[in-house]
mmCIF file of C-alpha atoms and ligand atoms in Angstrom:
data_model
loop_
_atom_site.group_PDB
_atom_site.id
_atom_site.type_symbol
_atom_site.label_atom_id
_atom_site.label_comp_id
_atom_site.label_asym_id
_atom_site.label_seq_id
_atom_site.Cartn_x
_atom_site.Cartn_y
_atom_site.Cartn_z
ATOM 1 C CA MET A 1 -196.506 -95.448 139.620
ATOM 2 C CA GLU A 2 -200.313 -95.488 138.269
ATOM 3 C CA GLU A 3 -200.546 -98.624 138.437
ATOM 4 C CA LYS A 4 -199.164 -98.603 141.897
ATOM 5 C CA LEU A 5 -202.210 -96.341 142.401
ATOM 6 C CA ARG A 6 -205.201 -97.983 140.837
ATOM 7 C CA THR A 7 -204.006 -101.545 143.403
ATOM 8 C CA ILE A 8 -204.361 -98.457 146.283
ATOM 9 C CA LEU A 9 -207.772 -96.917 145.563
ATOM 10 C CA LYS A 10 -209.016 -100.888 144.564
ATOM 11 C CA GLU A 11 -207.587 -102.966 147.673
ATOM 12 C CA ALA A 12 -209.509 -99.532 149.703
ATOM 13 C CA ARG A 13 -212.400 -99.951 148.137
ATOM 14 C CA ALA A 14 -213.174 -103.817 149.285
ATOM 15 C CA GLU A 15 -211.881 -104.015 152.339
ATOM 16 C CA ILE A 16 -214.131 -100.226 153.500
ATOM 17 C CA VAL A 17 -216.449 -100.959 151.726
ATOM 18 C CA SER A 18 -217.222 -104.758 153.808
ATOM 19 C CA ALA A 19 -215.954 -103.187 156.684
ATOM 20 C CA ASN A 20 -217.704 -102.547 160.346
ATOM 21 C CA PHE A 21 -218.017 -99.248 161.712
ATOM 22 C CA SER A 22 -215.558 -100.688 164.516
ATOM 23 C CA ASP A 23 -212.886 -100.548 161.610
ATOM 24 C CA TYR A 24 -212.851 -97.776 160.629
ATOM 25 C CA GLU A 25 -210.135 -95.568 162.442
ATOM 26 C CA GLN A 26 -207.418 -98.561 161.094
ATOM 27 C CA LEU A 27 -208.556 -98.571 157.878
ATOM 28 C CA ARG A 28 -207.957 -94.547 158.032
ATOM 29 C CA ILE A 29 -204.406 -95.153 159.216
ATOM 30 C CA LYS A 30 -203.876 -98.715 156.317
ATOM 31 C CA TYR A 31 -205.163 -95.843 153.630
ATOM 32 C CA LEU A 32 -204.632 -92.682 154.811
ATOM 33 C CA GLY A 33 -201.683 -92.102 157.867
ATOM 34 C CA ARG A 34 -198.514 -91.017 156.895
ATOM 35 C CA LYS A 35 -197.182 -94.033 157.126
ATOM 36 C CA SER A 36 -199.819 -95.617 154.241
ATOM 37 C CA ALA A 37 -199.253 -96.641 150.883
ATOM 38 C CA LEU A 38 -200.756 -93.553 148.940
ATOM 39 C CA ALA A 39 -198.953 -90.805 151.371
ATOM 40 C CA ARG A 40 -195.674 -92.769 150.561
ATOM 41 C CA SER A 41 -196.851 -93.039 146.636
ATOM 42 C CA LEU A 42 -197.681 -88.826 147.065
ATOM 43 C CA ARG A 43 -194.300 -88.315 148.866
ATOM 44 C CA LYS A 44 -192.910 -90.226 145.172
ATOM 45 C CA ILE A 45 -194.365 -87.683 142.519
ATOM 46 C CA LYS A 46 -191.666 -85.081 143.398
ATOM 47 C CA ASP A 47 -188.958 -86.710 141.188
ATOM 48 C CA LEU A 48 -191.395 -87.386 138.778
ATOM 49 C CA PRO A 49 -191.369 -85.577 135.306
ATOM 50 C CA GLU A 50 -193.282 -82.734 134.870
ATOM 51 C CA LYS A 51 -195.995 -84.412 133.034
ATOM 52 C CA ALA A 52 -196.022 -87.151 134.668
ATOM 53 C CA ARG A 53 -196.053 -86.283 137.665
ATOM 54 C CA ARG A 54 -199.076 -83.912 137.196
ATOM 55 C CA ASP A 55 -201.007 -86.279 135.600
ATOM 56 C CA MET A 56 -200.404 -88.603 138.842
ATOM 57 C CA GLY A 57 -200.468 -85.580 140.731
ATOM 58 C CA GLU A 58 -204.231 -85.526 139.423
ATOM 59 C CA LEU A 59 -204.610 -88.565 139.629
ATOM 60 C CA GLY A 60 -203.311 -89.119 143.457
ATOM 61 C CA ASN A 61 -205.170 -87.039 144.693
ATOM 62 C CA ARG A 62 -208.671 -87.926 142.757
ATOM 63 C CA ILE A 63 -207.561 -90.767 144.683
ATOM 64 C CA LYS A 64 -207.364 -90.308 147.843
ATOM 65 C CA ARG A 65 -210.464 -88.027 148.037
ATOM 66 C CA GLU A 66 -212.140 -91.612 147.394
ATOM 67 C CA ILE A 67 -210.346 -93.194 150.205
ATOM 68 C CA ILE A 68 -211.872 -90.050 152.731
ATOM 69 C CA GLN A 69 -215.216 -90.756 150.660
ATOM 70 C CA LEU A 70 -215.643 -94.240 151.131
ATOM 71 C CA LEU A 71 -214.054 -93.760 154.528
ATOM 72 C CA ASN A 72 -217.494 -90.857 154.626
ATOM 73 C CA ASP A 73 -219.659 -93.663 154.024
ATOM 74 C CA LEU A 74 -218.927 -96.321 156.228
ATOM 75 C CA LYS A 75 -218.949 -93.848 158.916
ATOM 76 C CA ASP A 76 -223.028 -93.479 157.469
ATOM 77 C CA LYS A 77 -223.344 -96.675 156.622
ATOM 78 C CA ALA A 78 -222.573 -97.120 161.060
ATOM 79 C CA LYS A 79 -224.749 -94.234 162.227
ATOM 80 C CA ASP A 80 -227.236 -95.638 159.713
ATOM 81 C CA LYS A 81 -227.157 -98.826 161.842
ATOM 82 C CA ALA A 82 -227.984 -97.005 164.314
ATOM 83 C CA ARG A 83 -231.347 -95.506 164.030
ATOM 84 C CA ASP A 84 -232.374 -98.906 162.145
ATOM 85 C CA GLY A 85 -231.436 -99.983 165.433
ATOM 86 C CA ARG A 86 -233.882 -97.498 167.516
ATOM 87 C CA SER A 87 -235.975 -97.548 164.847
ATOM 88 C CA ALA A 88 -236.656 -101.515 165.884
ATOM 89 C CA SER A 89 -237.703 -101.163 169.437
ATOM 90 C CA PHE A 90 -240.260 -98.307 168.446
ATOM 91 C CA ASP A 91 -242.458 -100.261 166.743
ATOM 92 C CA PRO A 92 -245.458 -97.185 167.059
ATOM 93 C CA THR A 93 -248.802 -100.394 165.752
ATOM 94 C CA CYS A 94 -248.097 -102.186 168.629
ATOM 95 C CA PRO A 95 -250.011 -101.646 171.596
ATOM 96 C CA GLY A 96 -249.172 -99.560 174.580
ATOM 97 C CA ILE A 97 -248.288 -101.237 177.868
ATOM 98 C CA VAL A 98 -251.335 -101.158 180.192
ATOM 99 C CA PRO A 99 -250.531 -100.426 183.309
ATOM 100 C CA ASP A 100 -250.796 -102.308 186.400
ATOM 101 C CA LEU A 101 -254.803 -100.718 187.883
ATOM 102 C CA GLY A 102 -255.938 -101.027 191.245
ATOM 103 C CA ARG A 103 -258.969 -101.802 192.325
ATOM 104 C CA LEU A 104 -261.771 -101.373 194.612
ATOM 105 C CA HIS A 105 -261.667 -103.417 198.748
ATOM 106 C CA PRO A 106 -264.282 -106.367 198.294
ATOM 107 C CA ILE A 107 -265.221 -104.321 201.961
ATOM 108 C CA THR A 108 -265.190 -101.942 199.890
ATOM 109 C CA GLN A 109 -267.426 -103.532 197.196
ATOM 110 C CA ILE A 110 -270.167 -104.738 198.754
ATOM 111 C CA ILE A 111 -270.738 -101.715 201.119
ATOM 112 C CA ASP A 112 -270.524 -100.195 197.234
ATOM 113 C CA ASP A 113 -273.492 -102.378 196.519
ATOM 114 C CA LEU A 114 -275.703 -102.183 200.233
ATOM 115 C CA ILE A 115 -275.762 -98.720 199.687
ATOM 116 C CA GLU A 116 -276.832 -98.344 196.585
ATOM 117 C CA TYR A 117 -279.819 -101.035 197.184
ATOM 118 C CA PHE A 118 -280.613 -99.328 200.339
ATOM 119 C CA ARG A 119 -280.619 -95.975 199.199
ATOM 120 C CA GLY A 120 -283.604 -97.866 196.787
ATOM 121 C CA LEU A 121 -285.677 -98.148 199.251
ATOM 122 C CA GLY A 122 -284.815 -94.268 200.663
ATOM 123 C CA PHE A 123 -282.135 -95.330 203.402
ATOM 124 C CA SER A 124 -279.788 -92.688 203.768
ATOM 125 C CA VAL A 125 -276.391 -93.211 204.926
ATOM 126 C CA ALA A 126 -275.363 -92.257 207.387
ATOM 127 C CA GLU A 127 -272.636 -92.037 210.028
ATOM 128 C CA GLY A 128 -270.929 -91.877 213.254
ATOM 129 C CA PRO A 129 -267.017 -91.528 214.687
ATOM 130 C CA GLU A 130 -265.002 -94.848 214.980
ATOM 131 C CA VAL A 131 -263.988 -93.115 218.852
ATOM 132 C CA GLU A 132 -266.778 -92.609 220.803
ATOM 133 C CA LEU A 133 -268.182 -91.822 223.944
ATOM 134 C CA GLU A 134 -269.367 -94.517 226.350
ATOM 135 C CA LYS A 135 -271.836 -93.149 226.400
ATOM 136 C CA TYR A 136 -273.393 -93.439 223.055
ATOM 137 C CA ASN A 137 -271.559 -97.076 222.413
ATOM 138 C CA PHE A 138 -272.778 -98.346 226.120
ATOM 139 C CA ASP A 139 -275.221 -95.631 228.233
ATOM 140 C CA LEU A 140 -277.498 -94.740 226.018
ATOM 141 C CA LEU A 141 -278.134 -98.639 224.298
ATOM 142 C CA ASN A 142 -279.493 -99.715 227.734
ATOM 143 C CA ILE A 143 -275.800 -101.447 228.272
ATOM 144 C CA PRO A 144 -275.401 -100.197 231.924
ATOM 145 C CA ASP A 145 -271.803 -100.182 233.279
ATOM 146 C CA ASN A 146 -272.052 -103.443 235.467
ATOM 147 C CA HIS A 147 -274.404 -104.822 232.762
ATOM 148 C CA PRO A 148 -272.583 -108.647 231.327
ATOM 149 C CA ALA A 149 -273.908 -106.958 227.791
ATOM 150 C CA ARG A 150 -270.215 -105.498 227.748
ATOM 151 C CA ASP A 151 -268.565 -108.822 228.810
ATOM 152 C CA GLU A 152 -269.545 -109.539 224.625
ATOM 153 C CA TRP A 153 -267.879 -106.194 224.346
ATOM 154 C CA ASP A 154 -264.372 -106.866 225.321
ATOM 155 C CA THR A 155 -263.279 -102.996 223.941
ATOM 156 C CA PHE A 156 -260.370 -100.850 223.421
ATOM 157 C CA TRP A 157 -260.365 -97.811 225.719
ATOM 158 C CA VAL A 158 -259.018 -95.107 224.592
ATOM 159 C CA ASN A 159 -259.228 -93.487 227.735
ATOM 160 C CA ARG A 160 -261.098 -94.302 230.801
ATOM 161 C CA LYS A 161 -261.884 -92.213 234.224
ATOM 162 C CA GLU A 162 -263.974 -94.524 236.776
ATOM 163 C CA GLY A 163 -266.910 -92.601 235.838
ATOM 164 C CA SER A 164 -266.597 -89.702 233.985
ATOM 165 C CA LYS A 165 -268.392 -89.135 231.486
ATOM 166 C CA ASN A 166 -265.738 -87.910 228.396
ATOM 167 C CA ASN A 167 -264.393 -91.599 228.820
ATOM 168 C CA THR A 168 -263.249 -92.346 225.108
ATOM 169 C CA LEU A 169 -263.310 -96.166 223.718
ATOM 170 C CA LEU A 170 -263.262 -96.943 219.806
ATOM 171 C CA ARG A 171 -267.052 -98.076 219.243
ATOM 172 C CA THR A 172 -268.254 -102.465 219.562
ATOM 173 C CA HIS A 173 -270.073 -102.580 216.618
ATOM 174 C CA THR A 174 -271.766 -99.439 214.990
ATOM 175 C CA SER A 175 -275.194 -99.211 216.652
ATOM 176 C CA PRO A 176 -274.092 -95.755 218.474
ATOM 177 C CA VAL A 177 -274.896 -94.061 214.693
ATOM 178 C CA GLN A 178 -278.896 -94.673 215.882
ATOM 179 C CA LEU A 179 -278.136 -92.766 219.285
ATOM 180 C CA ARG A 180 -276.867 -90.782 217.819
ATOM 181 C CA TYR A 181 -278.870 -90.225 214.768
ATOM 182 C CA MET A 182 -282.193 -89.771 216.630
ATOM 183 C CA LYS A 183 -281.254 -87.382 218.617
ATOM 184 C CA SER A 184 -280.050 -84.869 215.594
ATOM 185 C CA HIS A 185 -283.109 -86.157 213.091
ATOM 186 C CA LYS A 186 -286.738 -86.032 214.000
ATOM 187 C CA ALA A 187 -288.292 -88.956 212.898
ATOM 188 C CA PRO A 188 -289.531 -90.920 210.806
ATOM 189 C CA ILE A 189 -285.804 -92.434 210.434
ATOM 190 C CA ARG A 190 -284.657 -94.949 207.738
ATOM 191 C CA ILE A 191 -280.980 -95.039 207.172
ATOM 192 C CA ILE A 192 -277.615 -97.192 207.818
ATOM 193 C CA ALA A 193 -274.232 -97.190 208.955
ATOM 194 C CA PRO A 194 -271.640 -98.798 207.511
ATOM 195 C CA GLY A 195 -268.149 -98.416 208.950
ATOM 196 C CA ARG A 196 -265.593 -99.948 211.086
ATOM 197 C CA THR A 197 -265.586 -101.528 214.249
ATOM 198 C CA PHE A 198 -263.095 -102.852 216.884
ATOM 199 C CA ARG A 199 -262.973 -105.274 219.721
ATOM 200 C CA TYR A 200 -260.680 -105.841 222.331
ATOM 201 C CA GLU A 201 -260.386 -109.754 221.067
ATOM 202 C CA ALA A 202 -257.744 -112.840 220.048
ATOM 203 C CA GLU A 203 -257.893 -113.295 216.207
ATOM 204 C CA ASP A 204 -259.347 -116.366 214.610
ATOM 205 C CA ALA A 205 -259.925 -117.998 211.196
ATOM 206 C CA THR A 206 -263.992 -115.694 211.943
ATOM 207 C CA HIS A 207 -262.793 -112.730 214.223
ATOM 208 C CA GLY A 208 -261.620 -109.405 213.995
ATOM 209 C CA SER A 209 -260.202 -107.168 215.602
ATOM 210 C CA VAL A 210 -260.624 -104.776 213.426
ATOM 211 C CA PHE A 211 -263.963 -105.451 211.445
ATOM 212 C CA TYR A 212 -266.588 -104.206 209.417
ATOM 213 C CA GLN A 213 -270.065 -103.308 210.802
ATOM 214 C CA LEU A 214 -273.490 -102.583 208.629
ATOM 215 C CA GLU A 215 -275.921 -100.859 210.301
ATOM 216 C CA GLY A 216 -280.005 -100.040 209.474
ATOM 217 C CA LEU A 217 -282.221 -98.226 211.550
ATOM 218 C CA MET A 218 -286.230 -97.233 210.137
ATOM 219 C CA ILE A 219 -288.306 -95.525 212.525
ATOM 220 C CA ASP A 220 -291.504 -94.407 211.639
ATOM 221 C CA LYS A 221 -295.239 -95.689 212.580
ATOM 222 C CA ASN A 222 -296.888 -98.442 213.254
ATOM 223 C CA ILE A 223 -293.562 -101.031 212.175
ATOM 224 C CA THR A 224 -293.783 -104.193 213.636
ATOM 225 C CA VAL A 225 -291.787 -107.302 212.462
ATOM 226 C CA ALA A 226 -293.479 -107.760 209.533
ATOM 227 C CA ASN A 227 -290.986 -104.828 208.128
ATOM 228 C CA LEU A 228 -288.219 -106.181 210.264
ATOM 229 C CA LYS A 229 -287.947 -108.998 208.014
ATOM 230 C CA ALA A 230 -289.635 -107.828 204.831
ATOM 231 C CA VAL A 231 -286.367 -105.077 204.589
ATOM 232 C CA ILE A 232 -283.791 -108.186 205.909
ATOM 233 C CA ASP A 233 -285.044 -111.487 203.673
ATOM 234 C CA ALA A 234 -284.483 -108.626 200.323
ATOM 235 C CA MET A 235 -281.128 -107.915 201.584
ATOM 236 C CA VAL A 236 -280.292 -111.127 202.690
ATOM 237 C CA LYS A 237 -282.081 -112.763 198.943
ATOM 238 C CA HIS A 238 -280.204 -109.455 197.017
ATOM 239 C CA ILE A 239 -276.464 -110.657 198.290
ATOM 240 C CA LEU A 240 -276.063 -113.938 198.339
ATOM 241 C CA GLY A 241 -279.899 -114.227 195.735
ATOM 242 C CA GLU A 242 -283.091 -114.571 194.647
ATOM 243 C CA ASP A 243 -283.719 -118.155 196.341
ATOM 244 C CA VAL A 244 -281.710 -117.605 199.933
ATOM 245 C CA GLU A 245 -283.972 -118.399 202.439
ATOM 246 C CA THR A 246 -284.203 -116.301 205.960
ATOM 247 C CA ARG A 247 -285.512 -116.936 209.748
ATOM 248 C CA LEU A 248 -285.758 -115.174 212.656
ATOM 249 C CA ARG A 249 -284.180 -116.892 215.948
ATOM 250 C CA PRO A 250 -284.992 -115.833 219.375
ATOM 251 C CA SER A 251 -281.901 -114.090 220.449
ATOM 252 C CA TYR A 252 -280.624 -111.049 222.845
ATOM 253 C CA PHE A 253 -279.630 -107.438 223.115
ATOM 254 C CA PRO A 254 -280.516 -104.696 225.706
ATOM 255 C CA PHE A 255 -281.086 -102.244 222.925
ATOM 256 C CA THR A 256 -283.333 -104.110 221.358
ATOM 257 C CA GLU A 257 -287.342 -105.886 222.670
ATOM 258 C CA PRO A 258 -287.869 -108.764 221.246
ATOM 259 C CA SER A 259 -284.401 -109.339 220.090
ATOM 260 C CA TYR A 260 -283.674 -111.779 216.458
ATOM 261 C CA GLU A 261 -281.073 -112.951 215.440
ATOM 262 C CA VAL A 262 -280.525 -113.157 211.793
ATOM 263 C CA ASP A 263 -279.966 -116.892 209.801
ATOM 264 C CA ALA A 264 -279.603 -117.792 205.827
ATOM 265 C CA TRP A 265 -280.066 -121.448 204.187
ATOM 266 C CA PHE A 266 -276.682 -121.286 202.391
ATOM 267 C CA GLY A 267 -275.525 -123.706 201.169
ATOM 268 C CA GLY A 268 -277.026 -126.925 202.906
ATOM 269 C CA LYS A 269 -276.847 -124.743 205.993
ATOM 270 C CA TRP A 270 -278.068 -122.158 208.069
ATOM 271 C CA LEU A 271 -275.401 -119.768 208.678
ATOM 272 C CA GLU A 272 -275.196 -116.679 211.580
ATOM 273 C CA LEU A 273 -275.714 -113.374 209.326
ATOM 274 C CA MET A 274 -277.368 -110.581 212.185
ATOM 275 C CA GLY A 275 -278.135 -109.499 214.827
ATOM 276 C CA CYS A 276 -281.721 -106.899 215.024
ATOM 277 C CA GLY A 277 -284.864 -106.203 217.104
ATOM 278 C CA MET A 278 -287.906 -104.086 217.392
ATOM 279 C CA VAL A 279 -285.567 -100.527 219.057
ATOM 280 C CA SER A 280 -287.068 -100.973 223.138
ATOM 281 C CA ARG A 281 -288.815 -98.090 223.893
ATOM 282 C CA LYS A 282 -286.447 -97.459 226.194
ATOM 283 C CA VAL A 283 -284.030 -96.407 223.634
ATOM 284 C CA LEU A 284 -286.981 -94.523 221.436
ATOM 285 C CA LYS A 285 -286.940 -92.454 224.382
ATOM 286 C CA ASN A 286 -282.486 -91.641 224.677
ATOM 287 C CA GLY A 287 -283.039 -91.006 221.214
ATOM 288 C CA GLY A 288 -285.718 -88.162 222.407
ATOM 289 C CA VAL A 289 -287.922 -90.508 219.742
ATOM 290 C CA ASP A 290 -291.351 -90.745 221.719
ATOM 291 C CA PRO A 291 -292.191 -94.903 221.765
ATOM 292 C CA ASP A 292 -295.978 -93.956 222.381
ATOM 293 C CA GLU A 293 -296.315 -92.062 218.507
ATOM 294 C CA TYR A 294 -292.662 -94.469 217.166
ATOM 295 C CA SER A 295 -291.957 -97.423 216.245
ATOM 296 C CA GLY A 296 -288.538 -99.259 214.418
ATOM 297 C CA PHE A 297 -286.224 -101.824 213.624
ATOM 298 C CA ALA A 298 -282.609 -102.196 213.484
ATOM 299 C CA PHE A 299 -279.862 -104.931 212.634
ATOM 300 C CA GLY A 300 -275.999 -105.089 212.870
ATOM 301 C CA MET A 301 -274.677 -107.466 210.538
ATOM 302 C CA GLY A 302 -271.247 -108.381 210.014
ATOM 303 C CA ILE A 303 -269.386 -107.483 206.527
ATOM 304 C CA GLU A 304 -266.380 -109.221 206.106
ATOM 305 C CA ARG A 305 -269.073 -112.781 207.690
ATOM 306 C CA LEU A 306 -271.537 -111.146 205.391
ATOM 307 C CA ILE A 307 -268.363 -111.909 201.742
ATOM 308 C CA MET A 308 -267.437 -115.436 203.234
ATOM 309 C CA LEU A 309 -270.449 -116.921 203.266
ATOM 310 C CA LYS A 310 -271.031 -115.892 199.792
ATOM 311 C CA TYR A 311 -267.446 -116.225 198.199
ATOM 312 C CA GLY A 312 -266.811 -119.370 200.473
ATOM 313 C CA ILE A 313 -263.847 -117.804 201.712
ATOM 314 C CA LYS A 314 -262.885 -119.111 205.178
ATOM 315 C CA ASP A 315 -260.079 -116.991 206.891
ATOM 316 C CA ILE A 316 -261.102 -112.603 207.317
ATOM 317 C CA ARG A 317 -257.744 -111.777 207.850
ATOM 318 C CA TYR A 318 -256.833 -112.794 203.477
ATOM 319 C CA PHE A 319 -259.272 -108.486 203.006
ATOM 320 C CA TYR A 320 -255.942 -107.528 205.351
ATOM 321 C CA GLN A 321 -253.352 -108.268 204.235
ATOM 322 C CA PRO A 322 -251.794 -107.263 201.134
ATOM 323 C CA ASN A 323 -251.951 -110.274 198.763
ATOM 324 C CA PHE A 324 -253.075 -109.239 195.298
ATOM 325 C CA ASP A 325 -253.959 -113.262 194.253
ATOM 326 C CA PHE A 326 -256.577 -112.839 197.113
ATOM 327 C CA LEU A 327 -257.852 -108.821 196.270
ATOM 328 C CA LYS A 328 -257.853 -109.220 192.843
ATOM 329 C CA GLN A 329 -260.519 -111.932 192.422
ATOM 330 C CA PHE A 330 -263.089 -109.523 193.524
HETATM 331 C C1 LIG B 401 -277.889 -106.328 217.056
HETATM 332 C C2 LIG B 401 -279.165 -105.417 217.461
HETATM 333 C C3 LIG B 401 -279.768 -103.907 216.583
HETATM 334 O O1 LIG B 401 -280.653 -103.673 217.380
HETATM 335 C C4 LIG B 401 -278.257 -103.350 216.044
HETATM 336 C C5 LIG B 401 -277.373 -104.591 215.497
HETATM 337 C C6 LIG B 401 -277.081 -105.070 216.578
HETATM 338 C C7 LIG B 401 -275.844 -106.470 215.923
HETATM 339 C C8 LIG B 401 -275.083 -105.571 217.737
HETATM 340 N N1 LIG B 401 -274.344 -103.700 217.763
HETATM 341 C C9 LIG B 401 -273.796 -106.398 218.020
HETATM 342 O O2 LIG B 401 -272.785 -105.611 217.420
HETATM 343 N N2 LIG B 401 -273.895 -108.163 217.908
HETATM 344 S S1 LIG B 401 -272.566 -109.002 217.509
HETATM 345 O O3 LIG B 401 -271.673 -109.029 218.756
HETATM 346 O O4 LIG B 401 -273.629 -110.317 217.854
HETATM 347 O O5 LIG B 401 -272.859 -109.003 216.098
HETATM 348 C C10 LIG B 401 -272.705 -108.475 214.697
HETATM 349 C C11 LIG B 401 -272.089 -109.849 214.271
HETATM 350 O O6 LIG B 401 -270.996 -108.742 213.583
HETATM 351 C C12 LIG B 401 -271.892 -110.726 214.084
HETATM 352 O O7 LIG B 401 -273.127 -111.067 212.847
HETATM 353 C C13 LIG B 401 -270.525 -111.212 213.031
HETATM 354 O O8 LIG B 401 -271.711 -111.330 211.662
HETATM 355 C C14 LIG B 401 -270.180 -109.614 213.126
HETATM 356 N N3 LIG B 401 -268.399 -109.895 214.095
HETATM 357 C C15 LIG B 401 -269.000 -110.165 215.727
HETATM 358 N N4 LIG B 401 -267.324 -109.558 215.827
HETATM 359 C C16 LIG B 401 -266.832 -109.637 214.723
HETATM 360 C C17 LIG B 401 -267.635 -110.538 213.650
HETATM 361 N N5 LIG B 401 -266.938 -109.846 212.367
HETATM 362 C C18 LIG B 401 -265.733 -110.159 212.944
HETATM 363 N N6 LIG B 401 -264.538 -110.445 213.610
HETATM 364 C C19 LIG B 401 -265.305 -110.242 215.301
HETATM 365 N N7 LIG B 401 -264.361 -110.371 215.952
#
């Protein structure tokens, strides 16, 4: 009997120690179950003579306790393994997961840059509504109802009644901010007005129906074309590079006299950048500024076109698509 019991323990040890937790239940039944060799042996102990019964009873119980312990160890080993698995996947020395950071849109970046630059020249930032009154967008800028210049700015009308003073539209340029500011502030004036503008036109690689402009207006005593040229030249050099030359080319706008287009010598050719001119006496008067005391210049520049020029971007529509490969380059 003793031999038998010791053999059971030996086998159990060998098998349980090298087993996986998945074998636990099967081993428990094999070594401790009612039909196990151990259970059968223990059942026979009662038939032994008294001394042997006591000795074998003691030995049998010790072996049973040891097998229970071996099975418990197998369970614990499985728990440790699970814990080790978890700790292996959490390494506190690993760098954290870097979240995807957004960034400012290239249009916002260049507007911020220009605001900073013009602040340095003593200009403040003015704003006007995107839904604008017809009179600010056209009439006060000397563009009357039947003026051919209105054709250039095909318009998204918000509401329009023949002869009404309250007609509203999506502003076709940032120039109405000039009038709003002149009417609410006394000269001298130095402002820039960046913002969105809208034109009802067929979109292509260089024309958007929604695009940004940056308006500039400087009114003071004795302002001349020399001031206009100096400010615009310095701004273009700031954005495109110190070696970039600019030129003024005669042009026409109903609200400036004389009027110019600004071209920049960039990438081996002259490229058109913006419209500008000396604010006409009539427009100064419309804004409540005395043209005998003050003079001024103004300009209006397309922001997307400037960025396109600077970086050689071929299509304006890239700015308005959620194409992160494009946007993340800025
Ligand atoms: C002129 C004289 C001033 O004293 C003040 C401002 C101006 C500019 C005038 N208000 C204006 O809007 N002129 S513009 O029609 O020639 O547009 C100015 C700039 O906006 C253009 O040079 C171009 O860079 C940009 N632009 C015009 N239409 C656009 C456009 N950019 C993208 N898409 C369009 N559809």
